[in-house]
Short mmCIF file of C-alpha atoms in Angstrom, two decimals:
data_model
loop_
_atom_site.label_atom_id
_atom_site.label_comp_id
_atom_site.label_asym_id
_atom_site.label_seq_id
_atom_site.Cartn_x
_atom_site.Cartn_y
_atom_site.Cartn_z
CA UNK A 628 38.45 92.67 -128.98
CA UNK A 629 34.95 91.45 -129.09
CA UNK A 630 35.64 87.84 -129.44
CA UNK A 631 34.06 84.73 -127.42
CA UNK A 632 35.22 81.05 -127.35
CA UNK A 633 33.66 78.39 -128.85
CA UNK A 634 32.89 77.05 -125.13
CA UNK A 635 30.89 80.32 -124.67
CA UNK A 636 29.35 80.45 -128.12
CA UNK A 637 27.89 77.19 -127.38
CA UNK A 638 26.73 77.82 -124.30
CA UNK A 639 24.92 80.94 -125.59
CA UNK A 640 23.58 79.01 -128.29
CA UNK A 641 22.10 76.27 -125.79
CA UNK A 642 20.79 79.45 -123.54
CA UNK A 643 18.99 80.79 -126.29
CA UNK A 644 17.12 77.55 -127.32
CA UNK A 645 16.09 76.51 -123.97
CA UNK A 646 14.40 80.00 -123.44
CA UNK A 647 12.71 79.71 -126.73
CA UNK A 648 11.56 75.82 -125.75
CA UNK A 649 10.57 77.77 -122.16
CA UNK A 650 8.49 79.91 -124.10
CA UNK A 651 6.81 77.79 -126.83
CA UNK A 652 6.03 75.50 -123.86
CA UNK A 653 4.02 78.43 -121.44
CA UNK A 654 2.30 79.51 -124.72
CA UNK A 655 1.05 76.37 -125.36
CA UNK A 656 0.30 75.56 -121.97
CA UNK A 657 -1.91 78.99 -121.45
CA UNK A 658 -3.62 78.16 -124.72
CA UNK A 659 -4.52 74.36 -123.56
CA UNK A 660 -8.30 74.06 -122.30
CA UNK A 661 -8.49 73.42 -118.49
CA UNK A 662 -10.70 70.44 -119.78
CA UNK A 663 -8.74 68.94 -121.77
CA UNK A 664 -8.05 65.25 -121.23
CA UNK A 665 -4.13 65.58 -121.74
CA UNK A 666 -3.84 68.68 -119.44
CA UNK A 667 -6.34 66.86 -116.73
CA UNK A 668 -3.73 63.77 -116.90
CA UNK A 669 -0.53 65.82 -116.63
CA UNK A 670 -2.31 68.43 -113.90
CA UNK A 671 -3.54 65.67 -111.20
CA UNK A 672 -0.45 63.93 -111.77
CA UNK A 673 -1.81 61.07 -112.88
CA UNK A 674 0.92 60.22 -115.71
CA UNK A 675 2.74 62.89 -118.10
CA UNK A 676 4.09 65.87 -117.50
CA UNK A 677 4.47 69.50 -118.73
CA UNK A 678 7.78 68.60 -120.14
CA UNK A 679 5.90 65.91 -122.27
CA UNK A 680 3.41 67.91 -123.47
CA UNK A 681 5.57 70.13 -124.72
CA UNK A 682 7.22 67.73 -127.02
CA UNK A 683 4.00 66.21 -128.33
CA UNK A 684 2.44 70.09 -128.87
CA UNK A 685 5.17 72.62 -128.75
CA UNK A 686 8.61 71.54 -130.07
CA UNK A 687 10.78 68.80 -128.32
CA UNK A 688 13.47 70.58 -127.98
CA UNK A 689 17.24 70.29 -127.47
CA UNK A 690 18.28 66.81 -127.37
CA UNK A 691 21.50 64.87 -125.32
CA UNK A 692 24.41 63.01 -127.23
CA UNK A 693 25.01 59.91 -126.24
CA UNK A 694 27.86 61.11 -123.77
CA UNK A 695 25.39 63.42 -122.35
CA UNK A 696 26.45 66.45 -124.31
CA UNK A 697 23.41 68.42 -125.61
CA UNK A 698 23.53 68.78 -129.12
CA UNK A 699 23.30 72.47 -130.53
CA UNK A 700 20.63 71.63 -133.35
CA UNK A 701 17.23 71.82 -131.76
CA UNK A 702 14.11 69.83 -132.94
CA UNK A 703 11.72 72.32 -133.55
CA UNK A 704 8.83 70.40 -134.62
CA UNK A 705 6.44 68.04 -132.20
CA UNK A 706 4.76 64.86 -132.39
CA UNK A 707 1.73 65.85 -133.55
CA UNK A 708 2.77 67.82 -136.83
CA UNK A 709 5.74 64.73 -137.10
CA UNK A 710 9.53 65.40 -137.29
CA UNK A 711 11.68 65.62 -140.47
CA UNK A 712 14.73 62.98 -141.07
CA UNK A 713 17.51 65.28 -139.52
CA UNK A 714 15.35 65.53 -136.64
CA UNK A 715 14.47 62.09 -136.26
CA UNK A 716 18.11 61.21 -136.51
CA UNK A 717 18.91 63.86 -133.83
CA UNK A 718 16.40 62.51 -131.30
CA UNK A 719 17.61 58.50 -132.02
CA UNK A 720 21.11 59.82 -129.96
CA UNK A 721 19.06 60.39 -127.10
CA UNK A 722 16.40 57.70 -127.41
CA UNK A 723 19.27 55.03 -127.37
CA UNK A 724 20.55 56.37 -124.19
CA UNK A 725 17.70 56.88 -122.16
CA UNK A 726 17.28 52.84 -123.26
CA UNK A 727 20.71 51.94 -122.18
CA UNK A 728 20.58 54.09 -118.96
CA UNK A 729 17.36 52.34 -117.88
CA UNK A 730 18.96 49.21 -118.31
CA UNK A 731 21.94 48.93 -116.03
CA UNK A 732 20.14 51.13 -113.88
CA UNK A 733 17.93 48.40 -112.80
CA UNK A 734 20.35 46.46 -112.11
CA UNK A 735 22.72 48.91 -110.01
CA UNK A 736 19.33 49.72 -108.11
CA UNK A 737 18.49 45.92 -107.48
CA UNK A 738 22.18 45.58 -106.06
CA UNK A 739 21.57 48.75 -103.88
CA UNK A 740 18.38 47.30 -102.29
CA UNK A 741 19.79 43.99 -101.52
CA UNK A 742 22.75 45.57 -99.74
CA UNK A 743 20.37 47.78 -97.42
CA UNK A 744 18.10 45.00 -96.88
CA UNK A 745 21.15 43.00 -95.53
CA UNK A 746 22.49 45.70 -93.33
CA UNK A 747 18.96 46.51 -91.74
CA UNK A 748 17.05 42.88 -91.84
CA UNK A 749 17.50 42.53 -88.24
CA UNK A 750 16.30 45.83 -87.00
CA UNK A 751 12.84 45.04 -85.58
CA UNK A 752 10.76 47.16 -83.06
CA UNK A 753 11.94 45.10 -80.20
CA UNK A 754 9.87 47.10 -76.98
CA UNK A 755 7.74 50.15 -76.65
CA UNK A 756 10.27 52.26 -75.16
CA UNK A 757 14.10 52.34 -74.61
CA UNK A 758 14.28 55.25 -72.21
CA UNK A 759 16.82 57.25 -74.05
CA UNK A 760 17.42 60.48 -73.24
CA UNK A 761 19.18 61.31 -76.88
CA UNK A 762 16.79 63.65 -79.20
CA UNK A 763 17.19 64.96 -82.83
CA UNK A 764 16.90 68.61 -82.77
CA UNK A 765 14.80 68.88 -86.11
CA UNK A 766 14.83 72.03 -87.99
CA UNK A 767 14.51 72.87 -91.87
CA UNK A 768 17.45 70.81 -93.74
CA UNK A 769 18.92 73.86 -96.22
CA UNK A 770 21.22 73.86 -98.88
CA UNK A 771 22.40 77.71 -98.85
CA UNK A 772 19.29 79.30 -99.25
CA UNK A 773 17.27 76.26 -100.64
CA UNK A 774 15.25 74.40 -98.76
CA UNK A 775 15.74 70.74 -99.52
CA UNK A 776 13.12 69.67 -96.78
CA UNK A 777 11.12 71.85 -94.25
CA UNK A 778 10.78 71.42 -90.34
CA UNK A 779 7.14 70.18 -90.92
CA UNK A 780 8.15 67.13 -92.85
CA UNK A 781 10.55 66.43 -90.79
CA UNK A 782 8.80 66.18 -87.37
CA UNK A 783 5.19 64.35 -88.65
CA UNK A 784 4.73 61.23 -87.00
CA UNK A 785 8.02 61.82 -84.41
CA UNK A 786 7.53 61.93 -80.34
CA UNK A 787 8.26 65.21 -78.41
CA UNK A 788 10.86 64.72 -76.05
CA UNK A 789 9.63 68.04 -74.27
CA UNK A 790 6.41 70.36 -73.67
CA UNK A 791 6.35 72.61 -77.05
CA UNK A 792 4.92 75.63 -76.24
CA UNK A 793 3.40 78.29 -78.32
CA UNK A 794 5.41 81.29 -77.49
CA UNK A 795 2.72 84.00 -78.09
CA UNK A 796 0.22 82.51 -75.91
CA UNK A 797 2.12 80.11 -73.62
CA UNK A 798 -0.19 77.53 -74.17
CA UNK A 799 1.14 73.35 -74.66
CA UNK A 800 0.95 72.87 -78.22
CA UNK A 801 2.48 69.22 -77.68
CA UNK A 802 2.65 67.35 -74.45
CA UNK A 803 6.07 65.31 -73.82
CA UNK A 804 6.14 61.75 -75.08
CA UNK A 805 3.17 62.75 -77.42
CA UNK A 806 3.12 62.02 -80.97
CA UNK A 807 3.04 64.97 -83.48
CA UNK A 808 0.35 64.91 -85.77
CA UNK A 809 -0.19 67.16 -89.29
CA UNK A 810 -2.30 69.56 -87.19
CA UNK A 811 0.31 69.76 -84.50
CA UNK A 812 3.08 70.43 -87.35
CA UNK A 813 0.62 72.71 -88.86
CA UNK A 814 0.43 75.00 -85.70
CA UNK A 815 4.13 74.78 -84.93
CA UNK A 816 4.79 76.22 -88.26
CA UNK A 817 2.30 78.84 -87.88
CA UNK A 818 3.68 80.12 -84.57
CA UNK A 819 7.42 80.25 -86.13
CA UNK A 820 8.93 77.58 -83.75
CA UNK A 821 12.05 76.80 -85.66
CA UNK A 822 13.33 74.20 -84.11
CA UNK A 823 11.98 70.89 -82.14
CA UNK A 824 13.63 68.39 -79.84
CA UNK A 825 12.13 64.87 -81.24
CA UNK A 826 12.38 61.18 -80.57
CA UNK A 827 14.56 59.33 -83.47
CA UNK A 828 16.12 56.03 -84.20
CA UNK A 829 19.59 57.59 -84.42
CA UNK A 830 19.55 58.02 -80.39
CA UNK A 831 17.76 54.62 -79.62
CA UNK A 832 19.26 52.14 -77.00
CA UNK A 833 17.20 49.36 -77.87
CA UNK A 834 19.21 46.05 -78.73
CA UNK A 835 18.99 44.52 -82.04
CA UNK A 836 16.62 46.50 -83.22
CA UNK A 837 14.83 49.88 -82.16
CA UNK A 838 12.13 50.82 -80.05
CA UNK A 839 8.51 52.15 -81.16
CA UNK A 840 8.81 55.90 -79.37
CA UNK A 841 11.74 56.23 -81.32
CA UNK A 842 10.50 54.89 -84.38
CA UNK A 843 7.29 56.70 -84.14
CA UNK A 844 4.32 56.45 -86.84
CA UNK A 845 4.08 53.63 -89.11
CA UNK A 846 3.95 55.23 -92.18
CA UNK A 847 2.00 52.16 -94.27
CA UNK A 848 -1.22 52.70 -91.27
CA UNK A 849 -0.51 55.95 -89.74
CA UNK A 850 -0.78 54.53 -86.27
CA UNK A 851 1.91 54.17 -84.04
CA UNK A 852 4.38 51.36 -85.07
CA UNK A 853 3.39 47.80 -83.35
CA UNK A 854 6.14 45.66 -81.27
CA UNK A 855 7.38 43.21 -84.02
CA UNK A 856 7.03 45.43 -87.31
CA UNK A 857 10.45 44.43 -89.31
CA UNK A 858 10.96 48.38 -89.91
CA UNK A 859 14.88 47.61 -91.26
CA UNK A 860 13.41 46.06 -94.10
CA UNK A 861 10.89 48.50 -95.00
CA UNK A 862 13.59 51.04 -94.61
CA UNK A 863 15.93 49.33 -97.30
CA UNK A 864 12.99 48.88 -99.57
CA UNK A 865 11.50 52.25 -99.49
CA UNK A 866 15.20 53.66 -100.16
CA UNK A 867 15.74 51.14 -102.56
CA UNK A 868 12.47 50.83 -104.53
CA UNK A 869 12.48 54.85 -105.97
CA UNK A 870 16.49 54.22 -106.84
CA UNK A 871 15.45 53.70 -110.46
CA UNK A 872 14.04 56.70 -110.78
CA UNK A 873 17.29 58.12 -110.03
CA UNK A 874 19.39 59.52 -113.01
CA UNK A 875 22.87 57.87 -113.62
CA UNK A 876 24.75 61.04 -114.75
CA UNK A 877 27.46 62.81 -113.34
CA UNK A 878 27.37 66.66 -113.74
CA UNK A 879 30.38 67.96 -115.25
CA UNK A 880 30.62 71.57 -113.17
CA UNK A 881 31.46 74.42 -115.43
CA UNK A 882 34.98 75.72 -114.15
CA UNK A 883 36.10 73.72 -111.64
CA UNK A 884 39.15 71.76 -112.69
CA UNK A 885 38.33 68.08 -113.13
CA UNK A 886 36.19 67.94 -110.35
CA UNK A 887 33.01 65.97 -110.82
CA UNK A 888 29.74 66.00 -108.79
CA UNK A 889 28.52 63.18 -108.58
CA UNK A 890 24.52 62.52 -108.25
CA UNK A 891 21.76 60.47 -108.56
CA UNK A 892 22.03 56.77 -108.13
CA UNK A 893 25.87 56.78 -107.84
CA UNK A 894 25.89 59.75 -105.12
CA UNK A 895 23.13 57.68 -103.01
CA UNK A 896 25.47 54.32 -103.23
CA UNK A 897 28.73 56.51 -102.40
CA UNK A 898 27.22 57.90 -99.22
CA UNK A 899 25.61 54.36 -98.36
CA UNK A 900 29.08 52.64 -98.91
CA UNK A 901 31.02 55.52 -96.76
CA UNK A 902 33.47 55.72 -99.76
CA UNK A 903 36.14 58.92 -100.38
CA UNK A 904 34.19 60.81 -102.86
CA UNK A 905 35.65 62.43 -106.21
CA UNK A 906 37.02 66.41 -106.10
CA UNK A 907 37.24 66.38 -102.19
CA UNK A 908 36.95 69.75 -100.55
CA UNK A 909 39.22 71.05 -97.96
CA UNK A 910 37.52 71.15 -94.72
CA UNK A 911 38.39 73.28 -91.66
CA UNK A 912 39.69 71.27 -88.29
CA UNK A 913 38.86 74.18 -86.37
CA UNK A 914 36.55 77.10 -85.55
CA UNK A 915 38.14 80.24 -85.86
CA UNK A 916 38.79 83.18 -88.79
CA UNK A 917 40.06 82.93 -92.21
CA UNK A 918 43.34 84.72 -93.41
CA UNK A 919 44.28 84.25 -97.34
CA UNK A 920 47.87 83.92 -98.10
CA UNK A 921 48.75 84.04 -101.95
CA UNK A 922 52.14 83.16 -103.65
CA UNK A 923 53.09 82.60 -107.38
CA UNK A 924 52.54 78.51 -107.14
CA UNK A 925 49.73 78.30 -104.58
CA UNK A 926 47.14 79.72 -102.19
CA UNK A 927 47.33 79.20 -98.48
CA UNK A 928 44.63 79.48 -96.03
CA UNK A 929 45.02 79.76 -92.31
CA UNK A 930 42.49 79.20 -89.75
CA UNK A 931 43.11 81.18 -86.34
CA UNK A 932 40.95 80.51 -83.61
CA UNK A 933 40.32 82.09 -80.42
CA UNK A 934 42.78 81.06 -78.60
CA UNK A 935 45.76 81.21 -80.57
CA UNK A 936 45.57 78.13 -82.53
CA UNK A 937 46.02 77.91 -86.06
CA UNK A 938 45.78 76.03 -88.93
CA UNK A 939 47.01 76.10 -92.59
CA UNK A 940 46.03 74.17 -95.66
CA UNK A 941 47.20 74.74 -98.93
CA UNK A 942 44.40 75.12 -102.00
CA UNK A 943 45.75 74.51 -105.54
CA UNK A 944 44.89 77.20 -108.14
CA UNK A 945 41.66 75.99 -109.83
CA UNK A 946 39.62 75.11 -106.82
CA UNK A 947 36.75 77.72 -106.11
CA UNK A 948 36.58 79.14 -102.30
CA UNK A 949 33.75 78.66 -100.31
CA UNK A 950 35.08 81.43 -97.87
CA UNK A 951 36.37 84.93 -97.58
CA UNK A 952 39.13 86.76 -95.74
CA UNK A 953 37.80 87.33 -92.55
CA UNK A 954 34.55 84.78 -92.36
CA UNK A 955 34.27 82.84 -89.50
CA UNK A 956 33.85 79.00 -89.95
CA UNK A 957 32.88 76.38 -87.56
CA UNK A 958 35.06 73.12 -87.16
CA UNK A 959 33.63 70.84 -90.14
CA UNK A 960 32.87 73.96 -92.57
CA UNK A 961 34.44 73.33 -96.04
CA UNK A 962 36.70 76.00 -97.35
CA UNK A 963 36.29 75.18 -101.00
CA UNK A 964 33.77 73.72 -102.77
CA UNK A 965 33.75 69.64 -103.58
CA UNK A 966 32.36 66.85 -101.92
CA UNK A 967 33.18 66.00 -98.25
CA UNK A 968 34.42 62.99 -96.79
CA UNK A 969 32.62 61.08 -94.32
CA UNK A 970 35.11 59.90 -92.25
CA UNK A 971 36.55 63.25 -92.13
CA UNK A 972 33.40 64.83 -90.59
CA UNK A 973 33.12 61.59 -88.27
CA UNK A 974 36.86 62.91 -86.67
CA UNK A 975 35.96 66.39 -86.62
CA UNK A 976 32.22 66.69 -85.82
CA UNK A 977 31.88 63.47 -84.15
CA UNK A 978 29.11 60.88 -84.48
CA UNK A 979 26.17 63.40 -84.67
CA UNK A 980 27.33 65.66 -87.27
CA UNK A 981 27.77 62.57 -89.75
CA UNK A 982 24.77 61.38 -89.04
CA UNK A 983 23.56 64.45 -89.73
CA UNK A 984 25.62 64.90 -92.86
CA UNK A 985 24.86 61.59 -94.29
CA UNK A 986 20.35 62.04 -93.57
CA UNK A 987 20.76 65.20 -95.27
CA UNK A 988 22.72 63.81 -98.43
CA UNK A 989 20.70 61.24 -98.99
CA UNK A 990 17.67 63.44 -98.88
CA UNK A 991 19.03 65.79 -101.11
CA UNK A 992 19.58 63.51 -104.16
CA UNK A 993 16.16 62.08 -103.75
CA UNK A 994 14.16 65.31 -103.36
CA UNK A 995 16.17 66.99 -106.50
CA UNK A 996 14.71 63.82 -108.48
CA UNK A 997 11.09 64.27 -106.83
CA UNK A 998 11.27 61.23 -105.10
CA UNK A 999 9.67 62.07 -101.41
CA UNK A 1000 11.71 59.57 -98.25
CA UNK A 1001 10.79 59.67 -94.57
CA UNK A 1002 13.79 60.26 -92.89
CA UNK A 1003 13.38 57.62 -90.62
CA UNK A 1004 14.29 55.03 -93.24
CA UNK A 1005 17.70 56.92 -94.05
CA UNK A 1006 18.19 57.44 -90.30
CA UNK A 1007 18.00 53.15 -89.83
CA UNK A 1008 20.70 52.52 -92.61
CA UNK A 1009 22.72 55.13 -91.10
CA UNK A 1010 22.64 53.69 -87.65
CA UNK A 1011 23.68 50.57 -88.60
CA UNK A 1012 26.89 52.07 -90.45
CA UNK A 1013 27.63 53.39 -86.80
CA UNK A 1014 26.84 50.31 -84.51
CA UNK A 1015 30.63 49.72 -84.65
CA UNK A 1016 33.43 50.45 -82.37
CA UNK A 1017 36.89 50.10 -83.08
CA UNK A 1018 39.09 48.84 -79.96
CA UNK A 1019 42.45 51.13 -79.40
CA UNK A 1020 43.31 50.15 -75.81
CA UNK A 1021 41.93 46.85 -74.10
CA UNK A 1022 42.48 47.87 -70.19
CA UNK A 1023 41.34 45.17 -68.41
CA UNK A 1024 38.83 43.74 -70.38
CA UNK A 1025 39.42 40.53 -72.83
CA UNK A 1026 38.99 42.89 -75.94
CA UNK A 1027 41.26 42.60 -78.70
CA UNK A 1028 43.32 46.24 -79.79
CA UNK A 1029 41.88 46.72 -83.39
CA UNK A 1030 38.91 44.89 -83.34
CA UNK A 1031 35.16 45.81 -84.02
CA UNK A 1032 32.58 45.55 -81.38
CA UNK A 1033 29.16 45.91 -81.48
CA UNK A 1034 28.39 49.53 -79.63
CA UNK A 1035 26.46 48.09 -76.66
CA UNK A 1036 28.08 45.16 -75.80
CA UNK A 1037 31.51 47.42 -75.58
CA UNK A 1038 29.31 49.47 -73.26
CA UNK A 1039 28.39 46.33 -71.15
CA UNK A 1040 31.69 44.99 -70.86
CA UNK A 1041 33.36 48.16 -69.46
CA UNK A 1042 30.39 48.99 -66.88
CA UNK A 1043 31.51 45.61 -65.63
CA UNK A 1044 34.95 46.31 -65.37
CA UNK A 1045 34.56 49.44 -63.90
CA UNK A 1046 32.41 47.54 -61.14
CA UNK A 1047 34.71 45.31 -60.21
CA UNK A 1048 37.43 48.52 -60.29
CA UNK A 1049 39.33 47.44 -63.35
CA UNK A 1050 40.28 49.99 -66.15
CA UNK A 1051 38.05 50.21 -69.08
CA UNK A 1052 38.83 49.80 -72.55
CA UNK A 1053 39.22 52.98 -74.72
CA UNK A 1054 37.32 52.46 -78.16
CA UNK A 1055 36.46 55.22 -81.13
CA UNK A 1056 33.27 55.00 -83.11
CA UNK A 1057 34.11 53.82 -86.38
CA UNK A 1058 31.29 54.43 -89.91
CA UNK A 1059 31.24 51.32 -91.72
CA UNK A 1060 30.00 51.17 -95.80
CA UNK A 1061 26.41 49.20 -95.61
CA UNK A 1062 28.47 46.18 -97.46
CA UNK A 1063 31.73 46.25 -94.63
CA UNK A 1064 28.42 46.28 -91.98
CA UNK A 1065 26.52 43.55 -93.74
CA UNK A 1066 29.76 41.66 -93.28
CA UNK A 1067 30.48 42.42 -89.61
CA UNK A 1068 27.43 41.58 -88.33
CA UNK A 1069 27.04 39.58 -84.94
CA UNK A 1070 25.49 36.43 -87.25
CA UNK A 1071 27.78 34.62 -89.47
CA UNK A 1072 24.70 32.54 -91.37
CA UNK A 1073 23.68 36.62 -92.38
CA UNK A 1074 26.92 36.98 -93.77
CA UNK A 1075 27.60 34.06 -95.21
CA UNK A 1076 24.39 34.02 -97.14
CA UNK A 1077 25.31 38.05 -98.48
CA UNK A 1078 28.90 37.64 -100.02
CA UNK A 1079 32.29 36.34 -99.59
CA UNK A 1080 30.87 33.20 -97.76
CA UNK A 1081 33.95 31.06 -98.21
CA UNK A 1082 35.84 33.78 -96.05
CA UNK A 1083 33.05 34.11 -93.47
CA UNK A 1084 32.33 30.46 -92.83
CA UNK A 1085 36.21 29.59 -92.49
CA UNK A 1086 36.68 32.49 -90.43
CA UNK A 1087 33.55 31.52 -88.31
CA UNK A 1088 34.88 28.08 -88.03
CA UNK A 1089 38.68 29.50 -86.53
CA UNK A 1090 36.68 31.60 -84.40
CA UNK A 1091 34.23 28.79 -82.83
CA UNK A 1092 31.40 31.59 -83.58
CA UNK A 1093 27.80 30.44 -82.30
CA UNK A 1094 25.10 32.57 -84.04
CA UNK A 1095 21.82 33.44 -81.90
CA UNK A 1096 19.75 33.60 -84.42
CA UNK A 1097 18.42 36.96 -83.41
CA UNK A 1098 17.79 38.73 -86.90
CA UNK A 1099 15.33 37.62 -89.97
CA UNK A 1100 17.68 36.28 -92.57
CA UNK A 1101 19.62 33.37 -90.18
CA UNK A 1102 16.01 32.13 -89.06
CA UNK A 1103 14.91 32.17 -92.65
CA UNK A 1104 18.16 29.80 -93.45
CA UNK A 1105 17.51 27.57 -90.68
CA UNK A 1106 13.68 27.11 -91.48
CA UNK A 1107 12.02 28.54 -88.21
CA UNK A 1108 9.64 31.25 -87.44
CA UNK A 1109 11.31 34.67 -88.07
CA UNK A 1110 11.51 36.83 -85.03
CA UNK A 1111 8.95 39.39 -86.35
CA UNK A 1112 5.65 40.02 -86.33
CA UNK A 1113 3.58 37.42 -84.21
CA UNK A 1114 6.43 34.98 -84.44
CA UNK A 1115 8.24 37.34 -81.55
CA UNK A 1116 8.79 35.72 -78.22
CA UNK A 1117 6.23 37.94 -76.37
CA UNK A 1118 3.56 37.03 -78.63
CA UNK A 1119 4.17 33.30 -78.07
CA UNK A 1120 2.56 32.50 -74.94
CA UNK A 1121 -0.66 34.57 -75.48
CA UNK A 1122 -4.25 33.16 -74.43
CA UNK A 1123 -6.91 34.55 -76.75
CA UNK A 1124 -10.12 35.62 -74.93
CA UNK A 1125 -13.55 35.84 -76.32
CA UNK A 1126 -16.49 36.75 -74.05
CA UNK A 1127 -14.58 35.90 -70.99
CA UNK A 1128 -13.91 32.47 -72.20
CA UNK A 1129 -10.33 31.12 -74.19
CA UNK A 1130 -10.92 30.21 -77.88
CA UNK A 1131 -9.86 26.82 -77.61
CA UNK A 1132 -12.60 26.08 -74.92
CA UNK A 1133 -15.04 27.81 -77.50
CA UNK A 1134 -13.95 25.71 -80.19
CA UNK A 1135 -13.98 22.51 -78.38
CA UNK A 1136 -17.69 23.14 -76.77
CA UNK A 1137 -18.97 23.68 -80.50
CA UNK A 1138 -16.93 20.58 -81.68
CA UNK A 1139 -19.16 18.40 -78.83
CA UNK A 1140 -22.36 20.18 -79.69
CA UNK A 1141 -21.65 19.08 -83.44
CA UNK A 1142 -21.10 15.81 -82.43
CA UNK A 1143 -24.19 15.24 -79.91
CA UNK A 1144 -26.69 16.90 -82.56
#
């Protein structure tokens, strides 16, 4: 009948004004002299953006109201011409929301940083090489067709696990255990290699920290990282600091009934706290072919594996499918649109699956806002979230079923039991959010200084816990030298030599000379 709903009319009006604003901006940028001061400022990336030049000399465009909805009357003037009364009034909505958001965001971002520091503060470079055989298979991070982070960015500053050979000439581009520099990464990209096996902190075997080989380059200096570097704190601050730049808003997706896709800071928090997200997607537990059965009230998706095993999932009307009948899905793939619960990924795809998912999702939020963070910072936090095992059967060990044990302690205890001919304990890796992981640390001093002080201390007293003072916080609390940098044990017993003489001897000789003179 040629009628459209009010919602559609609103969308179309917004679309027209956005297009108009875009065209005005393009005309303005084309008309600006390339030696214009403001153009140089924005173009060089020093301050400001195309967006802000548009408001100064083009048109301000559409404004958002306090609820985040776009007001359909645009501001056609710019700051240079000046705004009329109505335009000024419309623009106050957005300005006030901006200020309120910034105030809230600083507090949220600060608290996130504090939790990140707490969970990763005892991650220090403890040794040169842990000798692990685990690796990260690095490839482009993709979201559908769009590349979130390319292979080059992911491998620079990391050590290769094997010789990388040029497929065209057969010559070695980089040797095993050699660091991949910018130049090498460029060559790898040019010859069309799509996957590279590199060392990563996710596979590091070092206790209470990581090794220099798995960490790779120190991003502050560009050199290989030194033993004693407090990389955990660096990681936490690298993720937390740009937190204030992330937007606060929750996007409503058109068409999905009641499904909010959380973005920005709340999404990062949701990932690091390993929460069950809003608007859950249904994910397949097995690999197989899709078929869809429809009844009046519901749709049913059936996945049939090659061995004949089937799994059926009920899908409510209003959910949007990501698959079609006849598609082949892998275990852990999404059937409907929405967010995935990381605990489900751990169950279905295992530890590596959930590690990749968390790193990729955090990167997606930051990259969308134009913030570049190195993967290894996120990997350090994710490693801490997965450092515990929940005991299911105790075997011949002293471990209690249901208790959380540090992964490497669990492996050690089992090794000893197997050597003496006993039955090892059975455990399952668990994913803890950063707050839970901080409180589940071995050090009760560190946990007590973080949150829930009374509970942590009473529990420690009941269990008769001892604190080995391995991390940074517990040493700061009791006023001891922190075990990082030159405070590490390996730097304690060192004699400094200059021109074949020890420094202390040289100082004494000079002292004697000055007295005799």
